[in-house]
Tab-separated table of C-alpha atoms in Angstrom:
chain	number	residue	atom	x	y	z
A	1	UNK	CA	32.102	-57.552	0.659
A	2	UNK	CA	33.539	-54.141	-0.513
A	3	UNK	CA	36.741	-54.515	0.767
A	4	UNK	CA	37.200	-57.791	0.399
A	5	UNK	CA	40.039	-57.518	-1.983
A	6	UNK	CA	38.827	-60.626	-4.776
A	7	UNK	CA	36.658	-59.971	-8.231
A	8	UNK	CA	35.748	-55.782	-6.630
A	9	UNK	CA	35.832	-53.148	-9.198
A	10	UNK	CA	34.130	-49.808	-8.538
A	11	UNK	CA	30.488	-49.384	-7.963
A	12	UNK	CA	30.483	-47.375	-11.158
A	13	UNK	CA	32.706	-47.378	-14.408
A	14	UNK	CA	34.743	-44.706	-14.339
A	15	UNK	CA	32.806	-42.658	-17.008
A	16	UNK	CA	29.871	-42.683	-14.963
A	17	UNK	CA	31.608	-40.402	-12.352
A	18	UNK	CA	33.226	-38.002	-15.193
A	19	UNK	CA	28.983	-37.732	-16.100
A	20	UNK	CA	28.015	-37.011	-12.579
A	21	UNK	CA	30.609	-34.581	-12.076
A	22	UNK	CA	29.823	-32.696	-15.849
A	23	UNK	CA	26.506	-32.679	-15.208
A	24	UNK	CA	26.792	-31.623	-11.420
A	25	UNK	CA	28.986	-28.971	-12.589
A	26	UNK	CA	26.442	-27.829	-15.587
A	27	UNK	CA	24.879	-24.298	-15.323
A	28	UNK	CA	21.321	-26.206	-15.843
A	29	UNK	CA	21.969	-28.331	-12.502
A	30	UNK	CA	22.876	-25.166	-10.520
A	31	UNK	CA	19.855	-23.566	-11.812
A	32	UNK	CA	17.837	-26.612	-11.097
A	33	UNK	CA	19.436	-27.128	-7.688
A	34	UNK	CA	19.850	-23.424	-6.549
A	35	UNK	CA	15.697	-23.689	-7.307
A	36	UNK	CA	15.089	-26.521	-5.229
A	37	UNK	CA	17.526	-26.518	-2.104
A	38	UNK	CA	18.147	-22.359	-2.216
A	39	UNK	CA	22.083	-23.149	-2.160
A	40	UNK	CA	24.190	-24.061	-5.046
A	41	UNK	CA	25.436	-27.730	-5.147
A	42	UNK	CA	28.480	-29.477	-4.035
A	43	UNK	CA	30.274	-31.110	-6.962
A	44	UNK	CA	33.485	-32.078	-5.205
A	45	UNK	CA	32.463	-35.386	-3.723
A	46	UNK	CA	31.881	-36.420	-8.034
A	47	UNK	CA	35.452	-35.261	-9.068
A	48	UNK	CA	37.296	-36.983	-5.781
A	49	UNK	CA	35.380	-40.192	-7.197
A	50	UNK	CA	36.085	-40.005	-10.407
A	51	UNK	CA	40.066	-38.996	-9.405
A	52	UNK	CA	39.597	-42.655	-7.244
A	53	UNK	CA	38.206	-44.657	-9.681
A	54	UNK	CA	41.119	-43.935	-12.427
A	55	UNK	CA	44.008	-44.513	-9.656
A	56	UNK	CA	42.481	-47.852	-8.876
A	57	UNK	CA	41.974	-48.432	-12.415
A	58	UNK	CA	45.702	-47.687	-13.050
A	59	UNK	CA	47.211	-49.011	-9.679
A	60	UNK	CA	45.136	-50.828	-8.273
A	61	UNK	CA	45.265	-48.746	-5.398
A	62	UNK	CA	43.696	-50.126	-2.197
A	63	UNK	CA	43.153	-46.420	-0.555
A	64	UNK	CA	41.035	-45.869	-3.848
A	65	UNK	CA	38.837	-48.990	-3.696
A	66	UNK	CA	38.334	-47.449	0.374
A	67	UNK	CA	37.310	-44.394	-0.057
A	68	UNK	CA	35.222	-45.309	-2.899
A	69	UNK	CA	33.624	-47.513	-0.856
A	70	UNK	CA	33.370	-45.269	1.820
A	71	UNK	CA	31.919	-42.157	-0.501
A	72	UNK	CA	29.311	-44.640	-1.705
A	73	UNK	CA	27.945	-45.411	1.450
A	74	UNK	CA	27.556	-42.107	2.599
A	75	UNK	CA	25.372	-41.423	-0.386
A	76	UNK	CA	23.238	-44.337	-0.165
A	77	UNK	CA	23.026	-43.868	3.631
A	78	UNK	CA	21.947	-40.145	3.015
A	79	UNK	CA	19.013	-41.200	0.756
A	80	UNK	CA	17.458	-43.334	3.395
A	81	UNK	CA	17.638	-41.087	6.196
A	82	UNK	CA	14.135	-40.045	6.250
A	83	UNK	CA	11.321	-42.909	7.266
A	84	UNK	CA	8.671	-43.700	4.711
A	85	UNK	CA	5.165	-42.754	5.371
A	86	UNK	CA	3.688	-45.612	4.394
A	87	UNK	CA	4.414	-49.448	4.885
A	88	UNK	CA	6.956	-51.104	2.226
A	89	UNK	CA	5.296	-54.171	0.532
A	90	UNK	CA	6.887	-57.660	1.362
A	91	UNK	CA	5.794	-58.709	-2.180
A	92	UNK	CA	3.368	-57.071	-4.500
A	93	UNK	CA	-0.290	-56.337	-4.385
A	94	UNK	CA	-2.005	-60.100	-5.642
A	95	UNK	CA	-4.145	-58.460	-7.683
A	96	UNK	CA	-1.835	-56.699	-9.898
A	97	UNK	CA	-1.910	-59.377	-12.700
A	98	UNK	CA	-5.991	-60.888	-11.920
A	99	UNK	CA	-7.899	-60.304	-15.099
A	100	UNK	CA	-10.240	-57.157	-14.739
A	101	UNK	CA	-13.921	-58.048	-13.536
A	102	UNK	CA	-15.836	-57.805	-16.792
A	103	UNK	CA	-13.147	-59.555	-18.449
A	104	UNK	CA	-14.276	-62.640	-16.150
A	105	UNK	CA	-18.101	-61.817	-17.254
A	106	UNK	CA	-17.152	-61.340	-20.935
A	107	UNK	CA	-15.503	-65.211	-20.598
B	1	UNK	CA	-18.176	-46.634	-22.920
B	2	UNK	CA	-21.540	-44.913	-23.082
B	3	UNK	CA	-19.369	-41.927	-22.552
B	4	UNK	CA	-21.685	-40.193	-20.701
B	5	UNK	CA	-20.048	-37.674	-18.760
B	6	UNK	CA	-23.018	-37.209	-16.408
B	7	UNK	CA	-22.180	-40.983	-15.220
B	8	UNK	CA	-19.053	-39.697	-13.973
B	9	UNK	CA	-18.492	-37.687	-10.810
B	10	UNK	CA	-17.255	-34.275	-11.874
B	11	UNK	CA	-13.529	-33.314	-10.591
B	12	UNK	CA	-11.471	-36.138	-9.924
B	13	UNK	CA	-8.057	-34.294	-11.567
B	14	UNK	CA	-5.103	-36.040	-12.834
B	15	UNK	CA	-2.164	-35.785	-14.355
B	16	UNK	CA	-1.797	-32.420	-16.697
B	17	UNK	CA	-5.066	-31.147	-16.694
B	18	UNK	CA	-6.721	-29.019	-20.227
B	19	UNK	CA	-6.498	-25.265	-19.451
B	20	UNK	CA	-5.466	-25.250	-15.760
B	21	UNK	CA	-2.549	-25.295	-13.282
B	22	UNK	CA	-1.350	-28.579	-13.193
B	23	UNK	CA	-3.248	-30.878	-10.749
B	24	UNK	CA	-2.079	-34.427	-10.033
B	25	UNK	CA	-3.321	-38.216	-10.231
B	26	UNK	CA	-6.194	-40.004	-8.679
B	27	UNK	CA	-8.268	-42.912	-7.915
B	28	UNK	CA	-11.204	-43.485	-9.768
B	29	UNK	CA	-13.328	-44.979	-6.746
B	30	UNK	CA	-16.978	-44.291	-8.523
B	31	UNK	CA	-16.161	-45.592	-12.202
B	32	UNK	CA	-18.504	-46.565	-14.026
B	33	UNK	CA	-19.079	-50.938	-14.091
B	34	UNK	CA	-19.388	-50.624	-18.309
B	35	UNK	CA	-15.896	-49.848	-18.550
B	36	UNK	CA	-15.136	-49.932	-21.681
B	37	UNK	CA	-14.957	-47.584	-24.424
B	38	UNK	CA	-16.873	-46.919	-27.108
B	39	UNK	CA	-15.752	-47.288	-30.488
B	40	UNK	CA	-16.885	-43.999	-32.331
B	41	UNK	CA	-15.927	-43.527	-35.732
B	42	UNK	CA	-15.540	-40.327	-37.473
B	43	UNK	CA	-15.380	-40.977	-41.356
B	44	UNK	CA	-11.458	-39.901	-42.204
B	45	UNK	CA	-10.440	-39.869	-38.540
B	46	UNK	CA	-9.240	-41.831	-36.389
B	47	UNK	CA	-11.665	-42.089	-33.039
B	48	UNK	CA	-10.617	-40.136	-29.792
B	49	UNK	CA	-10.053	-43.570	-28.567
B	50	UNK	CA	-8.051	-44.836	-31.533
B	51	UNK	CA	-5.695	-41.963	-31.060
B	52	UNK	CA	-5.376	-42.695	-27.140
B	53	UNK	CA	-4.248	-45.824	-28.131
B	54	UNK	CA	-1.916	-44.934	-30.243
B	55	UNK	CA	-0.349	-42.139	-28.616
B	56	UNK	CA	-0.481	-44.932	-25.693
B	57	UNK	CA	2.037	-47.745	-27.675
B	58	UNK	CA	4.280	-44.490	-28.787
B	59	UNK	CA	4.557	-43.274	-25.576
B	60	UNK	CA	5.468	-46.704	-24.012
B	61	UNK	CA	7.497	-48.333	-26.986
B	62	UNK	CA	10.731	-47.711	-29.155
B	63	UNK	CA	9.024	-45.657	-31.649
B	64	UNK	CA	10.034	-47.419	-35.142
B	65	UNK	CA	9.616	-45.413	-38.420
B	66	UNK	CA	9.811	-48.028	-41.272
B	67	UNK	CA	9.447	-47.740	-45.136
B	68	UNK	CA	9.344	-50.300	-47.622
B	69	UNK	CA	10.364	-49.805	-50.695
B	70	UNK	CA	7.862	-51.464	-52.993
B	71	UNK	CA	7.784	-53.058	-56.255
B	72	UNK	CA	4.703	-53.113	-59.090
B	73	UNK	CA	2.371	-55.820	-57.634
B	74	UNK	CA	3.549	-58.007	-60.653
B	75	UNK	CA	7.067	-58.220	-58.999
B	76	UNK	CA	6.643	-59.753	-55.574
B	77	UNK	CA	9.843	-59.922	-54.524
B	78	UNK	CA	10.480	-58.149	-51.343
B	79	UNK	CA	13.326	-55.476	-51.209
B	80	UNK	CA	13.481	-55.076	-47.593
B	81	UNK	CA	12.815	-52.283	-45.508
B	82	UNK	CA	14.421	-49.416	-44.027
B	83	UNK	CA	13.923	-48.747	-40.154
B	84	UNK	CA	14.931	-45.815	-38.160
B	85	UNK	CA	14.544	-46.129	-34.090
B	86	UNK	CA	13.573	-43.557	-31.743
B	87	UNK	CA	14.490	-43.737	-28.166
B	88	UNK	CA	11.557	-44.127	-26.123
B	89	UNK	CA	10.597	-41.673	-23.216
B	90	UNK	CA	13.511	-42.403	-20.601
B	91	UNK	CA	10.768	-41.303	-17.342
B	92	UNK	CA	8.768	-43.903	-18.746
B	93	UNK	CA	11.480	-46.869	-19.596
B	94	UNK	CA	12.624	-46.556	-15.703
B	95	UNK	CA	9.111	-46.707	-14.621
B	96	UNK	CA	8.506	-49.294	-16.220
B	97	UNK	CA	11.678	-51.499	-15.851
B	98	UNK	CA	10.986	-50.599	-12.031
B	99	UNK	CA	7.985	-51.843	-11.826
B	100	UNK	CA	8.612	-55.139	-13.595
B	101	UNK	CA	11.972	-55.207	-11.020
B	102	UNK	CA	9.426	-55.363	-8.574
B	103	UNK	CA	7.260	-57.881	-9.700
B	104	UNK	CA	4.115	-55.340	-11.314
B	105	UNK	CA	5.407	-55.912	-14.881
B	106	UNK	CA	2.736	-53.509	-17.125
B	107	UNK	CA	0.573	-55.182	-19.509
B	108	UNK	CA	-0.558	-52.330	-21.709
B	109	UNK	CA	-4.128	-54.243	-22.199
B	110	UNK	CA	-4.588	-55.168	-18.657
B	111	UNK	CA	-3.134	-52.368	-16.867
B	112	UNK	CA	-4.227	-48.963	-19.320
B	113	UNK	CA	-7.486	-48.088	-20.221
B	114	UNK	CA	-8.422	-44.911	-22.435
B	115	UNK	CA	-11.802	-43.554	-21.535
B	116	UNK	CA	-14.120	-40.418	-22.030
B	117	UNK	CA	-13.836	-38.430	-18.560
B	118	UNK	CA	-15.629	-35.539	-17.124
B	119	UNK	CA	-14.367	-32.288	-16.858
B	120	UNK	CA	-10.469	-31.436	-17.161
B	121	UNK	CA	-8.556	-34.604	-16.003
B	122	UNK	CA	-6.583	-36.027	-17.882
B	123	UNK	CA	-5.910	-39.593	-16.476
B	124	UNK	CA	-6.167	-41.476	-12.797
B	125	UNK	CA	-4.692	-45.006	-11.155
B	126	UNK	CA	-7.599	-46.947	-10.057
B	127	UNK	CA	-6.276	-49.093	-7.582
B	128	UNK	CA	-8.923	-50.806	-7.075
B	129	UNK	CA	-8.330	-52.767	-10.498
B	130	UNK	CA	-4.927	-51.915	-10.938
B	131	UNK	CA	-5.608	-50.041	-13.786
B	132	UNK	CA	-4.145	-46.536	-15.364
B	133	UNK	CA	-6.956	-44.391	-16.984
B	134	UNK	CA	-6.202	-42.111	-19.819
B	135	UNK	CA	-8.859	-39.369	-20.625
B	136	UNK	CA	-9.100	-40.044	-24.732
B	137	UNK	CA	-11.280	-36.854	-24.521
B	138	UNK	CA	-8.668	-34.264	-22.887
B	139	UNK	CA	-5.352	-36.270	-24.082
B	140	UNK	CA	-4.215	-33.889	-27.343
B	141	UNK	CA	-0.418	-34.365	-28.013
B	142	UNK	CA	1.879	-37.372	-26.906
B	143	UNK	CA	3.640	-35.154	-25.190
B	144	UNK	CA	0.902	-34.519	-23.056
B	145	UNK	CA	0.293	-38.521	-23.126
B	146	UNK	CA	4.155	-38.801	-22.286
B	147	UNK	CA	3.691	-36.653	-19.072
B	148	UNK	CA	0.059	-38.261	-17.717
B	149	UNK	CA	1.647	-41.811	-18.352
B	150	UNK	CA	4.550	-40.726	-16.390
B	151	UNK	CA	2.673	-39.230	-13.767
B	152	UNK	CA	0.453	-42.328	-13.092
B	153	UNK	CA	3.217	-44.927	-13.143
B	154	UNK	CA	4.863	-43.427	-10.214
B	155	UNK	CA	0.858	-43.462	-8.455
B	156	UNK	CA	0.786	-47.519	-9.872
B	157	UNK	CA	5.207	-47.770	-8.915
B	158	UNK	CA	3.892	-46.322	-5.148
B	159	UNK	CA	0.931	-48.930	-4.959
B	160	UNK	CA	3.534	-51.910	-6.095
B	161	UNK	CA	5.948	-51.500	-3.189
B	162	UNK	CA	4.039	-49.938	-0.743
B	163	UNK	CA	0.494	-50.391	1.563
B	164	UNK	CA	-0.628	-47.076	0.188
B	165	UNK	CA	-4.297	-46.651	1.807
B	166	UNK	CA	-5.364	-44.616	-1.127
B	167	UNK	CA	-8.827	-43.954	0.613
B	168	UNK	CA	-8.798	-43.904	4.300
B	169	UNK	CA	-5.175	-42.155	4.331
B	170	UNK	CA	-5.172	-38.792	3.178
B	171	UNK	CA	-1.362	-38.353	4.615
B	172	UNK	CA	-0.593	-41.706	1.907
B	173	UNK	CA	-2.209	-39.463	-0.870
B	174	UNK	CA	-0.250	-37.234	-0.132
B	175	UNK	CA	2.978	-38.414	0.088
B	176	UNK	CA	1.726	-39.735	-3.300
B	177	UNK	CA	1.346	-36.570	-5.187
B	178	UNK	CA	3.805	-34.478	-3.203
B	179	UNK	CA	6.567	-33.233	-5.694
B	180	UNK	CA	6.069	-29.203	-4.945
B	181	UNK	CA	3.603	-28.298	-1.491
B	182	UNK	CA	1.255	-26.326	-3.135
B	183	UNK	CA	0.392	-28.716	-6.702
B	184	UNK	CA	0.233	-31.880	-3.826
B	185	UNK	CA	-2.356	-29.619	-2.172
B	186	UNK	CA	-4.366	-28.876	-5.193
B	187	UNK	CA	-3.683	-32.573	-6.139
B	188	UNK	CA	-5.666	-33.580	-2.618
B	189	UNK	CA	-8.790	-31.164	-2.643
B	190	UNK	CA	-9.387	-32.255	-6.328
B	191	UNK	CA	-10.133	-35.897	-5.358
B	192	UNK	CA	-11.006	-35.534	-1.645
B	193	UNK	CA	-13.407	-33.517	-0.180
B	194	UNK	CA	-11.731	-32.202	2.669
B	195	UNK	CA	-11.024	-28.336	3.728
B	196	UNK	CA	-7.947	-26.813	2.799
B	197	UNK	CA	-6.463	-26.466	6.154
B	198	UNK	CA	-6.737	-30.377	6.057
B	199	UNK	CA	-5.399	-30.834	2.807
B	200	UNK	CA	-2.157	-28.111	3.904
B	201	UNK	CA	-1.579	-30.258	7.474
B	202	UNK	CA	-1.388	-33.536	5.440
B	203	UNK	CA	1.293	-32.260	3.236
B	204	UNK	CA	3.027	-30.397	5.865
B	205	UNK	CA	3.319	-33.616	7.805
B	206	UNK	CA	4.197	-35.750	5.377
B	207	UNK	CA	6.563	-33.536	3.245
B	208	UNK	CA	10.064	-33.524	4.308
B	209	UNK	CA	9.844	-37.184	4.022
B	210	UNK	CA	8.277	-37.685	1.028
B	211	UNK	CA	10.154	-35.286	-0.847
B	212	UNK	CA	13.048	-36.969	-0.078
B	213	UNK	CA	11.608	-40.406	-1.518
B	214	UNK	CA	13.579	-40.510	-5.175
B	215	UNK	CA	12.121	-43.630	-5.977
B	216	UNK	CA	12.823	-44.794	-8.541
B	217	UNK	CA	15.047	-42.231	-10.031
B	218	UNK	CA	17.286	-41.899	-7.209
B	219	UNK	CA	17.305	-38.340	-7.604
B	220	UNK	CA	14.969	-35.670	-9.008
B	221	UNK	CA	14.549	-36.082	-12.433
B	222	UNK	CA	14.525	-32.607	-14.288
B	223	UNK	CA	14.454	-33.357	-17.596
B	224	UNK	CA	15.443	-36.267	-19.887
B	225	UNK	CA	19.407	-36.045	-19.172
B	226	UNK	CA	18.740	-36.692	-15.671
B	227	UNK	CA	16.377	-39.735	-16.048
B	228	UNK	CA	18.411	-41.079	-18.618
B	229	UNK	CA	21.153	-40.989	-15.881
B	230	UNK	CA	18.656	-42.787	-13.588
B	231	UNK	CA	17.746	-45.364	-15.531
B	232	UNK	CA	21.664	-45.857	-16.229
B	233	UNK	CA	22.188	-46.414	-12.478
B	234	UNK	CA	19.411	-48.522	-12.220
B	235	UNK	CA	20.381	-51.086	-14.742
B	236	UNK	CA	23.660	-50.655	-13.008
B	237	UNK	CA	22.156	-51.497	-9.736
B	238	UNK	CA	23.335	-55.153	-9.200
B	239	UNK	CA	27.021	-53.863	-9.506
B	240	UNK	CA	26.849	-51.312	-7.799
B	241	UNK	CA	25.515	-52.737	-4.417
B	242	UNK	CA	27.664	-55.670	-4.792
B	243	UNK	CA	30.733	-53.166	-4.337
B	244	UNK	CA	29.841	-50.887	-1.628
């Protein structure tokens, strides 16, 4: 599907990675991130994105639209690394919308 | 509401309590059948409740200042009006865009209620109705209302996607409050009445994952920048997992 070739563009418009990268790159984010993980963060990944996304922009450049791909991945496949606790729902709870109980008393 | 705070069980903690370290959200097992509030009115003021309420519809809407600019009552034509938008909390917008994404859209009447509560709580997800309580009585500043509705969205967000045995599971409660070990601890022993120890091994067991679970935001909103950026992504969502 990524690679395919027809109709792709990149996951994100290009400003979206110049964002990331400013904001990953902000004094408030290495506070933030220093706080949280006790090392400062890795802003690299952002700028070799955003570097991608403007060559395929420009070129169309096939090595962009890979390792964009590829950089993606890896992030999504680092945020699912760790097992839920609890059991996902297959569709939501059937009460959710049911009127309240003194609703049906008031009626 | 008779508003009796003697029909209520003392404790139960939620959201960002009056004058004490911040304790988080809970289930309201034990509330009262007679639900619903009581209209007191205090000649000049609005009621505690009519105030909930309002910070309530600020706190989830576009906030919309509008002036009219009016004629003598002899001259009815109408000039128009002059309206100024606010942007509306950005924690709150993903929540609830999340939510509705996964098919628990919020209906402010069905799914909030503003109540008197005991003690220093400030709000609590009932599951058992599907409902978010606000505490009208300890609820002063829409900031404050900003932060509680927040905090029980992502309780209501858990219970949409997830069997989250609220009850029987203390490990689920946990994983529920956990954002930093020691406020998901305090969080547990204010709803459950379990020793400490308990409370610590839950959260112990259940943290590394759990802390890891961004959901919704995808990452750990800070402030407003950052869950302005996660709402961005996920109203960018369809494109972006179409091109990975």
């Amino acid at each position: 599907m990524a690679d395919g070739g027809g109709g792709w563009q990149p996951p994100r418009p290009c400003e979206a990675y110049r964002a990331e990268w400013k904001l990953c790159r902000s004094a408030r984010h290495f506070l933030h991130h220093y706080y949280v993980h006790g090392e400062r963060p890795s802003c690299e990944q952002w700028r070799r994105d955003l570097a991608r996304c403007r060559d395929w922009e420009e070129r169309r450049s096939a090595e962009a639209q890979r390792s964009l791909c590829e950089s993606e991945r890896a992030r999504v496949q680092a945020a699912q690394k760790h097992a839920l606790v609890w059991t996902p729902r297959q569709s939501p709870p059937a009460d959710w919308h049911l009127p309240l109980p003194q609703e049906e008393k008031d009626e | 509401m008779a508003g009796a705070p003697d029909e209520r069980e003392p404790g139960p903690a939620a959201g960002e309590p009056v004058q004490q370290p911040h304790v988080a959200g809970r289930v309201f097992p034990e509330r009262p059948p007679e639900g619903k509030p009581q209209h007191r009115f205090l000649s000049g003021f609005l009621s505690n409740n009519q105030k909930c309420q309002l910070m309530l519809l600020r706190t989830l809407e576009k906030r919309v200042y509008q002036e009219q600019i009016l004629r003598p009552s002899w001259d009815h034509r109408y000039l128009g009006a002059e309206q100024r938008w606010e942007e509306a909390d950005p924690y709150v917008k993903l929540l609830l865009d999340a939510m509705k994404h996964s098919g628990c859209a919020v209906n402010t009447d069905r799914h909030f209620s503003c109540e008197d509560c005991h003690g220093h709580v400030s709000g609590g997800f009932d599951a058992s109705t599907s409902q978010i309580v606000l505490c009208q009585n300890n609820i002063r500043s829409e900031a404050h209302m900003s932060r509680v509705v927040t905090h029980e969205l992502i309780h209501a967000f858990d219970h949409c996607r997830a069997h989250v045995h609220w009850f029987s599971n203390v490990r689920h409660l946990a994983c529920s409050e956990t954002c930093v070990r020691d406020r998901a601890i305090l969080s547990i022993l204010a709803v459950r009445n379990i020793s400490k120890e308990v409370a610590q091994k839950a959260v112990a067991e259940v943290f590394e994952s759990c802390f890891n679970d961004l959901e919704p935001f995808g990452r750990i909103p800070h402030n407003k920048t950052y869950a302005r950026y996660a709402h961005r992504d996920f109203q960018n969502r369809d494109r972006y997992y179409s091109n990975i």
